[in-house]
PDB file of C-alpha atoms in Angstrom:
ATOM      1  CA  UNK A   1      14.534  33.983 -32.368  1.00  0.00           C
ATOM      2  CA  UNK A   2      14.225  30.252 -32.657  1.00  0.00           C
ATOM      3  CA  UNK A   3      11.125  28.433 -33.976  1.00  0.00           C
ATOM      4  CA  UNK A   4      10.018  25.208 -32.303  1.00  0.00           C
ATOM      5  CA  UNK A   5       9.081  22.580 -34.124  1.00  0.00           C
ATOM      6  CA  UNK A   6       5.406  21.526 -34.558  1.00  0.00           C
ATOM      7  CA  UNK A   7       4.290  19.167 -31.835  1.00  0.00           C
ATOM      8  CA  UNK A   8       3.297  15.734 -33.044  1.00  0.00           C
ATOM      9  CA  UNK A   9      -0.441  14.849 -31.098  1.00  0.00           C
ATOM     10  CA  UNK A  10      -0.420  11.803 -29.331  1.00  0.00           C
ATOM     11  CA  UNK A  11      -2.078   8.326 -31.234  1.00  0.00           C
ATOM     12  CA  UNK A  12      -5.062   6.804 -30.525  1.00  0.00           C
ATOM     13  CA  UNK A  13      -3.366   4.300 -28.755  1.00  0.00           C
ATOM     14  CA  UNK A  14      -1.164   6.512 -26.446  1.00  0.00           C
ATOM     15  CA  UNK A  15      -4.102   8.650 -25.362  1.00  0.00           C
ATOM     16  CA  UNK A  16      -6.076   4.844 -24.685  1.00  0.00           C
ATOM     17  CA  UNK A  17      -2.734   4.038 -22.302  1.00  0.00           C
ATOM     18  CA  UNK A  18      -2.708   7.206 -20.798  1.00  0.00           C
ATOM     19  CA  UNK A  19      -6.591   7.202 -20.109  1.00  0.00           C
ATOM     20  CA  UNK A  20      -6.488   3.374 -18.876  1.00  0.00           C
ATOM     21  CA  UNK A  21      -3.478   4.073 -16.631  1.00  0.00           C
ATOM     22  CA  UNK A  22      -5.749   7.372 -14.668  1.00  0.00           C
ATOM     23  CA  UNK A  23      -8.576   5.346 -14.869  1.00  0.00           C
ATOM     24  CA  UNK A  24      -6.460   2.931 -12.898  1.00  0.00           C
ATOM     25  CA  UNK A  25      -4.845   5.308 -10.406  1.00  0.00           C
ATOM     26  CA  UNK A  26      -8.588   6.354  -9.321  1.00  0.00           C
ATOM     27  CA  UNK A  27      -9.910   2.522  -9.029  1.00  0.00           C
ATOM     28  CA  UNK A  28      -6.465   2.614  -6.699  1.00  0.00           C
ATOM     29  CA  UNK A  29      -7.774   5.597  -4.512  1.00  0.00           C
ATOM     30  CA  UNK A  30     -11.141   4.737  -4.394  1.00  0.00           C
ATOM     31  CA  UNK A  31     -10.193   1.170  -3.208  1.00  0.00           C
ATOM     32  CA  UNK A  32      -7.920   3.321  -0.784  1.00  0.00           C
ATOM     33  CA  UNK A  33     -10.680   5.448   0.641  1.00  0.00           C
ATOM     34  CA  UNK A  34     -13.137   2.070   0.896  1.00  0.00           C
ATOM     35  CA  UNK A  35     -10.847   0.228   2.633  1.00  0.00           C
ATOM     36  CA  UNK A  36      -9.675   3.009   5.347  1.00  0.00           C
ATOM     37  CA  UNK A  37     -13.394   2.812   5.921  1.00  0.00           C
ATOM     38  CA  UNK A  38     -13.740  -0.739   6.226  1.00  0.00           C
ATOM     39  CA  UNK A  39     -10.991  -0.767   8.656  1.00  0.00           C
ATOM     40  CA  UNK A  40     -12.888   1.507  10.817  1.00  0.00           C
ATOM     41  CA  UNK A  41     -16.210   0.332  11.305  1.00  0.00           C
ATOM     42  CA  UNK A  42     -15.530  -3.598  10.702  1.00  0.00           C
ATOM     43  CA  UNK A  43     -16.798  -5.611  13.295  1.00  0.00           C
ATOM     44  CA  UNK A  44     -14.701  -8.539  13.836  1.00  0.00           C
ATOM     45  CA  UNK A  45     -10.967  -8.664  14.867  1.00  0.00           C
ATOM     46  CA  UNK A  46     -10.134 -10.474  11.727  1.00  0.00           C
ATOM     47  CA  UNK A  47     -12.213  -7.992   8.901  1.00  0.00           C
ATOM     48  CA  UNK A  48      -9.905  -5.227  10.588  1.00  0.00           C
ATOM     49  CA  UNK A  49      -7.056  -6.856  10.098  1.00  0.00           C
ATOM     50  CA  UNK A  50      -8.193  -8.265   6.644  1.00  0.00           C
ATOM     51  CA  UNK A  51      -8.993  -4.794   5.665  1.00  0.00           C
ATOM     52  CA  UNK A  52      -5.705  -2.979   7.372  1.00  0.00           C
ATOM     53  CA  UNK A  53      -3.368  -5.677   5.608  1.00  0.00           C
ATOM     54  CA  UNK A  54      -5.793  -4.958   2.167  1.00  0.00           C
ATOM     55  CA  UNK A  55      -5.472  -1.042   2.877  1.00  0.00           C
ATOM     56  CA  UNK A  56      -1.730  -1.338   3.502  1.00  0.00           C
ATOM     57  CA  UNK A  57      -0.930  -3.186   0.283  1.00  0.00           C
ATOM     58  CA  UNK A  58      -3.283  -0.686  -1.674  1.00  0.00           C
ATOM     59  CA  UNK A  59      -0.884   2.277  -0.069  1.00  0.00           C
ATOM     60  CA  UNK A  60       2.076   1.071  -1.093  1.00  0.00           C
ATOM     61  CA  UNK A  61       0.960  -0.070  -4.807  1.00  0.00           C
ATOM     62  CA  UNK A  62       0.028   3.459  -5.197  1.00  0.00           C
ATOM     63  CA  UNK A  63       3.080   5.224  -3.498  1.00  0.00           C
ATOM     64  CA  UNK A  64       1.726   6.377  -0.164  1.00  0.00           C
ATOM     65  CA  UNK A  65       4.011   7.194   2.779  1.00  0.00           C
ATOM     66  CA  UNK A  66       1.004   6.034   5.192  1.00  0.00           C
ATOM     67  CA  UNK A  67       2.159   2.147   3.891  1.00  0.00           C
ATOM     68  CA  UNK A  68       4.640   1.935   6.284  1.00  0.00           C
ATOM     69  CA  UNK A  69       2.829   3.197   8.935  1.00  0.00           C
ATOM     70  CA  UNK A  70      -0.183   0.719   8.539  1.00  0.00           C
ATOM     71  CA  UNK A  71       1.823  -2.280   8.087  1.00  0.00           C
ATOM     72  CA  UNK A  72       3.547  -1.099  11.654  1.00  0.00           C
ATOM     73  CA  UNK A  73      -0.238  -1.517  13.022  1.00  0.00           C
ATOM     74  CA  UNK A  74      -0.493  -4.958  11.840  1.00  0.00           C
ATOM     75  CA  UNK A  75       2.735  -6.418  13.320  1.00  0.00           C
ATOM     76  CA  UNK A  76       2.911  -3.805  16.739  1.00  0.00           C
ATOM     77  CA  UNK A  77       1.419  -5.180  20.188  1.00  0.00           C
ATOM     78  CA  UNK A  78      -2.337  -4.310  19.834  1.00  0.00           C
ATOM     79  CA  UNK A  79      -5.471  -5.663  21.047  1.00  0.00           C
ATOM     80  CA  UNK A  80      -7.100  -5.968  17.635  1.00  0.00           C
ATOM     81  CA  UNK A  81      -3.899  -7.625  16.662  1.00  0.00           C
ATOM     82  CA  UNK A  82      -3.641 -11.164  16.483  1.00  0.00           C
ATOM     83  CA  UNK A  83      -1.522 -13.195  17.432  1.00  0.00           C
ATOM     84  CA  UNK A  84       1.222 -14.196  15.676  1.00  0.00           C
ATOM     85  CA  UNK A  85       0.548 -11.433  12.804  1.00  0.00           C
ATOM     86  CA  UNK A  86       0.558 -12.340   9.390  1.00  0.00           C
ATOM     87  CA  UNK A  87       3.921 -13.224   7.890  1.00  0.00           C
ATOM     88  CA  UNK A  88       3.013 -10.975   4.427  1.00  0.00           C
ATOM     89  CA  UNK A  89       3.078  -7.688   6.965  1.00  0.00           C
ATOM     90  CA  UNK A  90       6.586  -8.555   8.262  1.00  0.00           C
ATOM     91  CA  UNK A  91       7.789  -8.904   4.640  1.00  0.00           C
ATOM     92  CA  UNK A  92       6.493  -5.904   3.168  1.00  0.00           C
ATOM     93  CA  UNK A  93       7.546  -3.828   6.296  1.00  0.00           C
ATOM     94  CA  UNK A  94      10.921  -5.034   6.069  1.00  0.00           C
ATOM     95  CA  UNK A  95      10.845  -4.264   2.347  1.00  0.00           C
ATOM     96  CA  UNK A  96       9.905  -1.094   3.825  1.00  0.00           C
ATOM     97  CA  UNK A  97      12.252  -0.112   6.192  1.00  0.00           C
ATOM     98  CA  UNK A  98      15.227   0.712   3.570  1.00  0.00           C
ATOM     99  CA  UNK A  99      16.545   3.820   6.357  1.00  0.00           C
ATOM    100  CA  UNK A 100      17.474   0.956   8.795  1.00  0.00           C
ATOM    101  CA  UNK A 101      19.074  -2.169   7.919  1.00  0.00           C
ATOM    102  CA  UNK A 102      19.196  -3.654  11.362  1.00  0.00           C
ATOM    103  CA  UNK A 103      15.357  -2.902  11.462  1.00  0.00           C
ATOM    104  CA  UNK A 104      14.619  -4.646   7.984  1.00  0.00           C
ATOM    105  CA  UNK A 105      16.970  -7.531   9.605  1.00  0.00           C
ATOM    106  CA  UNK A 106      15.127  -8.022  12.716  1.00  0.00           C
ATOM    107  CA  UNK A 107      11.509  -8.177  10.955  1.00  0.00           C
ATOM    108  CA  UNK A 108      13.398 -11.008   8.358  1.00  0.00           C
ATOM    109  CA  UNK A 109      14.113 -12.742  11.348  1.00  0.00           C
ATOM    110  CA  UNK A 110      11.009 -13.010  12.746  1.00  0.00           C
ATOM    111  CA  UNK A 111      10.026 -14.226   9.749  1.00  0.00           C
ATOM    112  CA  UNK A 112      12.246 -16.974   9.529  1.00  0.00           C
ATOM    113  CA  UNK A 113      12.019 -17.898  13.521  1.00  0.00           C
ATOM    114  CA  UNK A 114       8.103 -18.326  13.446  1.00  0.00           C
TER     115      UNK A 114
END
């Protein structure tokens, strides 16, 4: 039979990092959940897009698959879209797109050609 050793607690200071850091994560998802909204029921062409673009970056600071799918929504033929999209939502969705190389290529190049 083998005896583990004690556990050492965590410091003040680790527990403060570890508390700051979930405090942090739910600012994040909150933010998340306000913006989704905000893209909804905005009534202007450009506080969508504002808050899709906002949303979007949100998602992918916090690890969410759905990133990738709302930058496509910003730089895909739409009606609230405008036109050109923003430059920012071609960069991060060719950061993005790390299954297809040719993809990521062809969103670069946009960038560069407009």
């Amino acid at each position: 039979m083998t005896v583990e050793p004690p556990q050492i607690p965590p410091t003040a200071s680790q527990t403060a990092m570890q508390f700051s850091a979930l405090i942090e994560a739910w600012k994040m998802f909150r933010r998340a959940r306000a913006l989704r909204f905000f893209a909804t029921s905005s009534t202007t062409t450009a506080e969508k897009l504002q808050a899709r673009e906002m949303l979007a970056v949100v998602l992918l600071e916090i690890g969410d698959v759905d990133a990738k799918q709302t930058f496509r929504t910003i730089v895909s033929p739409h009606p609230d879209t405008p036109s050109p999209p923003p430059a920012s939502a071609y960069l991060y969705l060719a950061q993005l797109t790390d299954d297809d190389p040719h993809a990521a290529l062809t969103l670069y190049s946009i960038l560069i050609r407009d």
